[in-house]
Amino acid sequence: VVYNRSSPFGSSISKLTIGGDVNRIESYHFSNCYDLKELIIEYSNSEETLDLRDTDCFSLAVSEGSLETVYLDRNISYNIEPYRGNSPFASSISLKKVTIGNHLTEIPDNLFDSCNQLLYVTIGNKVKRIGSSAFHSCFQLQELNIPSSVTSIGAFAFYNCISLKSITIPPRVTSIKNQTFTGCDSLETVTIPGSVTSIEDMAFVDCKSLKSITIPPRVTSIKYATFSGCTSLESVTIPNSVTSIGEYAFEGCASLKSIIIPEKITSIEEYAFSGCTGLTEINSLNTVPPTISTNTFDSKNYLYATLNVPINSLRAYQIADGWRDFWNIGGVNSVKDDAVSV
């Protein structure tokens, strides 16, 4: 069954069910249904993707503010065209509740981008992928349970979800993409599983309520501005697998009081700890001073923080570029086994 481009349906429709026999909906076909409040897309026995052709098929229900509930139990596809919106539901001003059924395997890119009234999301247990910008700027979204079936979360997926308070990343996800949680002001707790091997640039920028973070033991680098602007961050656990800390990685983390730099870290880039004005204790476990610059740490750190290094490497740190700028530097025989947890 194929619905044509013409739009024979008027504004009187408040509930629309699209059955499993429908394979494609042409552009604008339901665009005049500006009273549409509830949309149901049913499962198809053929498991064929429903082709929505472009992003204007429900345009007035989205833009005029009538659509409140969406139930999806079937994979959908659509064309993302420049200057014509991001998805059939993007920028909805009234969508409050979304249910993803147990037959859906992915939430496509941009699907609920800028749905700034979205409060409730239920994701079925067959979803494997959450696409890029899937929930970008969903300002009202506070809670979201991601099922264990999910193996991939795209870049910007939860960008600017300013009300999101906690998130548990499923145990099969291997990478946290670029800016996935950037701007999540209310995010207090994040659970990252041991399956994660990489956390990309700016993943948690400006998560201003985040108080602690444990980096999984298979991550090898903390990249550019990963936790920049996390002003409430007090506790960081860096595993021994990490070998480098990138530029601006912890820039502006003013609540961070102490940090332990594991023994395998060989380089810490510029401004990695700039603005960490509360940092009073730095413990470096590498017997060979990691490569740093004169602006890796905040100027206050060089004056007031205590730098502890392996006692047999004290002289090496005292003459090494960047490290020699610390006024308070001392050698210690050992650091507690659990000291990597600050």
mmCIF file of N, CA, C and O in Angstrom, residues 197-198 216 218-222 241-244:
data_model
loop_
_atom_site.group_PDB
_atom_site.id
_atom_site.type_symbol
_atom_site.label_atom_id
_atom_site.label_comp_id
_atom_site.label_asym_id
_atom_site.label_seq_id
_atom_site.Cartn_x
_atom_site.Cartn_y
_atom_site.Cartn_z
ATOM 1 N N THR A 197 35.684 1.355 25.460
ATOM 2 C CA THR A 197 37.120 1.466 25.216
ATOM 3 C C THR A 197 37.539 2.867 24.795
ATOM 4 O O THR A 197 38.734 3.173 24.800
ATOM 5 N N SER A 198 36.578 3.716 24.441
ATOM 6 C CA SER A 198 36.942 5.080 24.054
ATOM 7 C C SER A 198 35.840 6.059 24.442
ATOM 8 O O SER A 198 34.651 5.745 24.346
ATOM 9 N N PRO A 216 36.367 3.672 32.630
ATOM 10 C CA PRO A 216 36.547 2.214 32.552
ATOM 11 C C PRO A 216 37.999 1.808 32.290
ATOM 12 O O PRO A 216 38.785 2.581 31.722
ATOM 13 N N ARG A 218 39.498 -0.036 30.198
ATOM 14 C CA ARG A 218 40.012 -0.305 28.853
ATOM 15 C C ARG A 218 40.209 0.977 28.043
ATOM 16 O O ARG A 218 40.669 0.941 26.905
ATOM 17 N N VAL A 219 39.867 2.093 28.637
ATOM 18 C CA VAL A 219 40.072 3.382 27.967
ATOM 19 C C VAL A 219 41.554 3.737 28.030
ATOM 20 O O VAL A 219 42.178 3.641 29.086
ATOM 21 N N THR A 220 42.125 4.159 26.902
ATOM 22 C CA THR A 220 43.563 4.436 26.848
ATOM 23 C C THR A 220 43.895 5.925 26.809
ATOM 24 O O THR A 220 45.059 6.291 27.005
ATOM 25 N N SER A 221 42.904 6.771 26.567
ATOM 26 C CA SER A 221 43.195 8.201 26.544
ATOM 27 C C SER A 221 41.964 8.999 26.950
ATOM 28 O O SER A 221 40.831 8.595 26.680
ATOM 29 N N ILE A 222 42.217 10.122 27.626
ATOM 30 C CA ILE A 222 41.158 11.087 27.938
ATOM 31 C C ILE A 222 41.335 12.204 26.924
ATOM 32 O O ILE A 222 42.353 12.902 26.925
ATOM 33 N N SER A 241 45.180 2.023 32.492
ATOM 34 C CA SER A 241 45.257 1.846 31.038
ATOM 35 C C SER A 241 45.458 3.167 30.298
ATOM 36 O O SER A 241 45.915 3.177 29.154
ATOM 37 N N VAL A 242 45.142 4.274 30.942
ATOM 38 C CA VAL A 242 45.227 5.587 30.282
ATOM 39 C C VAL A 242 46.686 6.001 30.116
ATOM 40 O O VAL A 242 47.464 5.966 31.078
ATOM 41 N N THR A 243 47.055 6.408 28.908
ATOM 42 C CA THR A 243 48.425 6.830 28.625
ATOM 43 C C THR A 243 48.541 8.317 28.312
ATOM 44 O O THR A 243 49.648 8.850 28.290
ATOM 45 N N SER A 244 47.421 8.990 28.051
ATOM 46 C CA SER A 244 47.495 10.418 27.726
ATOM 47 C C SER A 244 46.220 11.137 28.149
ATOM 48 O O SER A 244 45.142 10.548 28.185
#
